[in-house]
Amino acid sequence: GLVDTYVGSQKYSGDSAASSIVGAGGMTTSWWGFSGTEDLGDGLQANFKLTSFFRSNNGAIGRFDGNETMFSRDAHVGLSGAFGAISVGRDLAPNFLPSILFNPFGDSFQFSPLIMHMDVPVFNASNWANTTAGDTGWSNELMYTTPDFSGLKANLHYQFGGIAGQTGKNNIGANVLYFHGPLALTAFYQRVDINNPLPGEVGNVQQATDGEGPFAPSQKAWFVGGSYDLNFAKLFATYQQTTNDGIDWKDKTLQLGTSIPFGHGAILASWAGTKRTGTDISAPLGESSIKRNTATVGYDYNLSKRTDVYANYMYDKITDENSGGSVGVGIRHRF
Amino acid sequence: GLVDTYVGSQKYSGDSAASSIVGAGGMTTSWWGFSGTEDLGDGLQANFKLTSFFRSNNGAIGRFDGNETMFSRDAHVGLSGAFGAISVGRDLAPNFLPSILFNPFGDSFQFSPLIMHMDVPVFNASNWANTTAGDTGWSNELMYTTPDFSGLKANLHYQFGGIAGQTGKNNIGANVLYFHGPLALTAFYQRVDINNPLPGEVGNVQQATDGEGPFAPSQKAWFVGGSYDLNFAKLFATYQQTTNDGIDWKDKTLQLGTSIPFGHGAILASWAGTKRTGTDISAPLGESSIKRNTATVGYDYNLSKRTDVYANYMYDKITDENSGGSVGVGIRHRF
Amino acid sequence: GLVDTYVGSQKYSGDSAASSIVGAGGMTTSWWGFSGTEDLGDGLQANFKLTSFFRSNNGAIGRFDGNETMFSRDAHVGLSGAFGAISVGRDLAPNFLPSILFNPFGDSFQFSPLIMHMDVPVFNASNWANTTAGDTGWSNELMYTTPDFSGLKANLHYQFGGIAGQTGKNNIGANVLYFHGPLALTAFYQRVDINNPLPGEVGNVQQATDGEGPFAPSQKAWFVGGSYDLNFAKLFATYQQTTNDGIDWKDKTLQLGTSIPFGHGAILASWAGTKRTGTDISAPLGESSIKRNTATVGYDYNLSKRTDVYANYMYDKITDENSGGSVGVGIRHRF
């Protein structure tokens, strides 16, 4: 498991004022759980993972209140061998690994500009809808991972709908990851019909956070990314486009970042910009195009292999909204 | 713990169409938890068990949504010694061991015909009410287990009501289990006044799944079963009757089954038939008698002592309803 | 972890009748969880605790139904060293250690008179509001513990409000604990603006259990206590006052207790008396002053270091209400 908690001040673009908070998951979403591997002979293995997110500031289960399941991080079992690996249950979505491995703030749902834009709805005046539908983990999923071909690996993802009379509804996607010396490359594609956690009905891919905005029955997303390690600095770049069926709403997100080793840690910096276009985006002044710019700088210092402390500052600005500025000083401990 | 997940198609009698699903607990309901024993000297031991069901397809806690507690599988502590064992908390109901040990599909709440009839309500046009009220585990229970007398053991179960002004409401029951060479015999009796999980009010033993059907304040159930191991095949037979107070509704269930060792596994087959009679059974065409027939065949193959894979097919038919047919191919892993 | 379950009869003052129950936490609230310490060198340590209350009679998570989080006992991470210790997350409230260490029934939320008065609302005709607002654990807390100065230690507690537009709302407090030979002394002060678990809105300190009584936006509490071990008996005494802002409601609680070693255990006895005054206390007959007297006697017998059994009787009387009498015979097992 892992516990990551910080003290700071939070103001997203659209907030009228900053609030002093104890926050959870400043660098990594806190979790606990079980996993195991059993050797079955002939190179075959049985694997399972059962892991659970929690909010380390108040002890609540899950990443947020609502339709979150107990083991929303992982709940899968499967077999692996020379053929690759197959798993069934709740597991990663196609978008997850490409998004977290190719930005310097990893899976920080509080400070990574890329993750903020892709995955975190903002419940304030800005009513920001995250660009990427269907969650970063999929339930009812059958997932196949290829063997490693000289650093190249691919994952195929299929989420069963599982509701009678909704047989056409399911999620599908794939990603590739390539690691070769200092260079890494990635791409994913996904088509999402089903939200996770399920919002009651199957097949409403929510694109507005107030529950009153336009709903798309389906969303398509594609993404490419790369990183290069120059030793004195690692560089990151990603680009994503999402298109929503049935409504006029399109998002394009560019992210650039760097990680610079310094002392027993690293200086981290990343910027993400999203251009949102379409007649259904519900912009405050009726525009058919708005922008969001988010940039974070931070320093992450390792006290040990298992424990680090960090300080982050994030600037956030959405068209027509107040700008935001958040800081956090925290500790992350693996157990 | 244990994780058991399958991919398949599900259509119960009464469903209008099949749906493709990832399902949880194809052979055994998935669970995790803790247990322990402490030696107190003089043959006395302190024991506790704290175990939790979960749905391995999406990571949700419990067997179903609703009034399920976190540790709904076990939450008890007690003492054991020469006098037998006493435990207090949430523990087995009288019906549980006799029902799962005397049918070849054990505690499969997805594919065992006997368990389907006894314990699983069906939320479709058939509106099937499970025959056996009060759950397979009882909360607020005091349970006494006798010592083993040459293979014969009995359990006495008492569930406290625990609500002021409802002092007459409680559950009570007993079972016996006898194992002698290839032969095993069992019986249970229980009188149920209190549902588990508690549906708000004490003492409403729900006998209709739509919340609008007739309610019985109390239910009596008795059951006998036996099995015989012929080595090339093990045979199972059980018979149960339930009677509901205050309404005219009676269920009789016969189950026959066999388990035939084959390769590193076994071929499993079981049939259960329930005859439901009474003027309150709310049959679609107003009959005072309906039948349900469910039959399952499967093959369970052991990859190791801890891991097996299986394939099951279940046929299901309730009077006046569409017939059903479900298949599942899955993996069960103990950890 | 720990599991503590009892069988008994429960009647609080204000109940019309006793009910037979299986109860949870007769001596200590049951819990499970994880904790760990990592040595970082130079006397510095990283620590975390992640622990969860549960009700051992039915397996439900938390101490009660409602806004309880999964890890409501502890969810914190921090550093300790020569400077003392700092932790962040959900941790103890200032009132907790002084209240449980200076009464003979410790943290029994079922039988300790002091804890009953301070922390347990009674949902019956008496509509007893617990004297002490803000819970025994605080979420979103930053906590500093001093080093041990010859038996003297202090804890400083600060709970962030964390809601935009409510920046003035937070909880603050401190306690001191002094242990020297047979003598122990304690005191705490706290000012509470925020309930835990949060009741939706920040800053409503609920002072009446029916949700219709008067609400105070803030509460101040102070408390002193001492104990002295005479070897043949340990004596306990505590005194607390709470004042609620915005309403006329004040509570004064005196507690006296003793623990007398006997056999492999101890005889325990404690009395708490609370005088509640003010025009807003909603007394049944319109009085501006009521009293509650609660007294418990018990015997706690150790079967081992990890396991004990106990029998308690509690008398309870609130002005104008039926008197109550509760008994419990139980087992507590640490794991």
Short mmCIF file of N, CA, C and O in Angstrom, two decimals, chain A residues 88-130:
data_model
loop_
_atom_site.label_atom_id
_atom_site.label_comp_id
_atom_site.label_asym_id
_atom_site.label_seq_id
_atom_site.Cartn_x
_atom_site.Cartn_y
_atom_site.Cartn_z
N VAL A 88 -9.20 -10.85 -15.78
CA VAL A 88 -10.62 -10.58 -15.84
C VAL A 88 -11.05 -9.94 -14.53
O VAL A 88 -10.57 -10.31 -13.46
N GLY A 89 -11.90 -8.92 -14.64
CA GLY A 89 -12.37 -8.21 -13.46
C GLY A 89 -12.24 -6.71 -13.65
O GLY A 89 -12.40 -6.20 -14.75
N ARG A 90 -11.95 -6.00 -12.55
CA ARG A 90 -11.70 -4.56 -12.65
C ARG A 90 -10.21 -4.33 -12.78
O ARG A 90 -9.45 -4.75 -11.91
N ASP A 91 -9.81 -3.66 -13.85
CA ASP A 91 -8.39 -3.51 -14.15
C ASP A 91 -8.19 -2.16 -14.84
O ASP A 91 -9.12 -1.36 -14.95
N LEU A 92 -6.99 -1.90 -15.28
CA LEU A 92 -6.66 -0.63 -15.92
C LEU A 92 -7.50 -0.35 -17.16
O LEU A 92 -7.86 -1.26 -17.89
N ALA A 93 -7.78 0.92 -17.42
CA ALA A 93 -8.33 1.37 -18.69
C ALA A 93 -7.16 1.62 -19.65
O ALA A 93 -6.03 1.84 -19.21
N PRO A 94 -7.44 1.63 -20.97
CA PRO A 94 -6.35 1.85 -21.94
C PRO A 94 -5.61 3.17 -21.70
O PRO A 94 -4.41 3.28 -21.94
N ASN A 95 -6.33 4.19 -21.19
CA ASN A 95 -5.72 5.50 -21.05
C ASN A 95 -4.75 5.61 -19.87
O ASN A 95 -3.96 6.56 -19.81
N PHE A 96 -4.78 4.67 -18.92
CA PHE A 96 -4.11 4.91 -17.65
C PHE A 96 -2.58 4.94 -17.76
O PHE A 96 -1.94 5.95 -17.42
N LEU A 97 -1.97 3.85 -18.20
CA LEU A 97 -0.51 3.81 -18.22
C LEU A 97 0.09 4.88 -19.13
O LEU A 97 1.03 5.57 -18.72
N PRO A 98 -0.42 5.09 -20.36
CA PRO A 98 0.15 6.17 -21.18
C PRO A 98 0.09 7.54 -20.51
O PRO A 98 1.02 8.34 -20.61
N SER A 99 -1.00 7.80 -19.79
CA SER A 99 -1.11 9.14 -19.19
C SER A 99 -0.19 9.33 -18.00
O SER A 99 0.37 10.40 -17.81
N ILE A 100 -0.01 8.30 -17.17
CA ILE A 100 0.79 8.51 -15.95
C ILE A 100 2.28 8.30 -16.16
O ILE A 100 3.09 8.85 -15.43
N LEU A 101 2.66 7.51 -17.17
CA LEU A 101 4.09 7.25 -17.38
C LEU A 101 4.76 8.33 -18.21
O LEU A 101 5.98 8.37 -18.30
N PHE A 102 3.96 9.21 -18.83
CA PHE A 102 4.56 10.18 -19.74
C PHE A 102 4.30 11.62 -19.30
O PHE A 102 4.21 12.53 -20.11
N ASN A 103 4.14 11.81 -17.99
CA ASN A 103 4.17 13.16 -17.44
C ASN A 103 4.95 13.09 -16.13
O ASN A 103 4.93 12.06 -15.43
N PRO A 104 5.65 14.15 -15.74
CA PRO A 104 6.57 14.04 -14.60
C PRO A 104 5.88 13.90 -13.25
O PRO A 104 6.51 13.49 -12.29
N PHE A 105 4.58 14.22 -13.18
CA PHE A 105 3.87 14.11 -11.90
C PHE A 105 3.07 12.81 -11.77
O PHE A 105 2.25 12.67 -10.86
N GLY A 106 3.31 11.88 -12.71
CA GLY A 106 2.75 10.54 -12.60
C GLY A 106 1.26 10.55 -12.41
O GLY A 106 0.53 11.21 -13.16
N ASP A 107 0.78 9.81 -11.41
CA ASP A 107 -0.66 9.73 -11.21
C ASP A 107 -1.13 10.65 -10.09
O ASP A 107 -1.98 10.29 -9.28
N SER A 108 -0.60 11.87 -10.07
CA SER A 108 -1.11 12.85 -9.10
C SER A 108 -2.41 13.45 -9.62
O SER A 108 -2.42 14.24 -10.56
N PHE A 109 -3.51 13.08 -8.97
CA PHE A 109 -4.81 13.64 -9.35
C PHE A 109 -5.04 15.01 -8.71
O PHE A 109 -6.11 15.59 -8.84
N GLN A 110 -4.01 15.51 -8.00
CA GLN A 110 -4.10 16.83 -7.38
C GLN A 110 -3.21 17.85 -8.07
O GLN A 110 -3.53 19.03 -8.09
N PHE A 111 -2.07 17.41 -8.63
CA PHE A 111 -1.10 18.38 -9.14
C PHE A 111 -0.60 18.11 -10.56
O PHE A 111 0.06 18.97 -11.14
N SER A 112 -0.84 16.95 -11.13
CA SER A 112 -0.37 16.71 -12.50
C SER A 112 -1.30 17.43 -13.48
O SER A 112 -2.49 17.11 -13.57
N PRO A 113 -0.80 18.40 -14.24
CA PRO A 113 -1.67 19.12 -15.18
C PRO A 113 -2.36 18.17 -16.17
O PRO A 113 -3.56 18.32 -16.44
N LEU A 114 -1.63 17.19 -16.70
CA LEU A 114 -2.24 16.28 -17.67
C LEU A 114 -3.38 15.48 -17.04
O LEU A 114 -4.47 15.38 -17.60
N ILE A 115 -3.11 14.92 -15.87
CA ILE A 115 -4.14 14.11 -15.20
C ILE A 115 -5.33 14.98 -14.79
O ILE A 115 -6.50 14.57 -14.92
N MET A 116 -5.06 16.19 -14.33
CA MET A 116 -6.15 17.13 -13.99
C MET A 116 -7.08 17.33 -15.20
O MET A 116 -8.31 17.27 -15.08
N HIS A 117 -6.49 17.59 -16.37
CA HIS A 117 -7.31 17.86 -17.55
C HIS A 117 -8.07 16.62 -18.01
O HIS A 117 -9.25 16.69 -18.36
N MET A 118 -7.38 15.47 -17.97
CA MET A 118 -7.99 14.24 -18.50
C MET A 118 -9.06 13.66 -17.58
O MET A 118 -10.08 13.18 -18.06
N ASP A 119 -8.79 13.68 -16.27
CA ASP A 119 -9.53 12.79 -15.39
C ASP A 119 -10.28 13.43 -14.24
O ASP A 119 -11.05 12.74 -13.57
N VAL A 120 -10.06 14.72 -13.97
CA VAL A 120 -10.60 15.29 -12.74
C VAL A 120 -11.66 16.35 -13.05
O VAL A 120 -11.33 17.43 -13.53
N PRO A 121 -12.93 16.07 -12.83
CA PRO A 121 -13.94 17.11 -12.99
C PRO A 121 -13.78 18.15 -11.89
O PRO A 121 -13.31 17.84 -10.79
N VAL A 122 -14.12 19.38 -12.20
CA VAL A 122 -13.98 20.45 -11.21
C VAL A 122 -15.38 20.96 -10.85
O VAL A 122 -16.12 21.43 -11.71
N PHE A 123 -15.73 20.83 -9.59
CA PHE A 123 -17.07 21.18 -9.13
C PHE A 123 -17.09 22.61 -8.59
O PHE A 123 -17.20 22.84 -7.41
N ASN A 124 -16.95 23.57 -9.47
CA ASN A 124 -17.08 24.97 -9.07
C ASN A 124 -17.72 25.74 -10.23
O ASN A 124 -18.33 25.13 -11.12
N ALA A 125 -17.55 27.05 -10.24
CA ALA A 125 -18.17 27.86 -11.29
C ALA A 125 -17.73 27.43 -12.68
O ALA A 125 -18.50 27.53 -13.64
N SER A 126 -16.51 26.90 -12.80
CA SER A 126 -16.01 26.53 -14.13
C SER A 126 -16.72 25.28 -14.65
O SER A 126 -16.79 25.07 -15.84
N ASN A 127 -17.21 24.48 -13.74
CA ASN A 127 -17.91 23.26 -14.10
C ASN A 127 -17.10 22.43 -15.11
O ASN A 127 -17.64 21.89 -16.08
N TRP A 128 -15.79 22.36 -14.90
CA TRP A 128 -14.90 21.68 -15.84
C TRP A 128 -15.22 20.18 -15.92
O TRP A 128 -15.18 19.48 -14.92
N ALA A 129 -15.52 19.73 -17.13
CA ALA A 129 -15.68 18.30 -17.36
C ALA A 129 -14.34 17.73 -17.80
O ALA A 129 -13.72 18.25 -18.74
N ASN A 130 -13.89 16.70 -17.12
CA ASN A 130 -12.64 16.05 -17.54
C ASN A 130 -12.77 15.57 -18.98
O ASN A 130 -13.83 15.15 -19.41
#
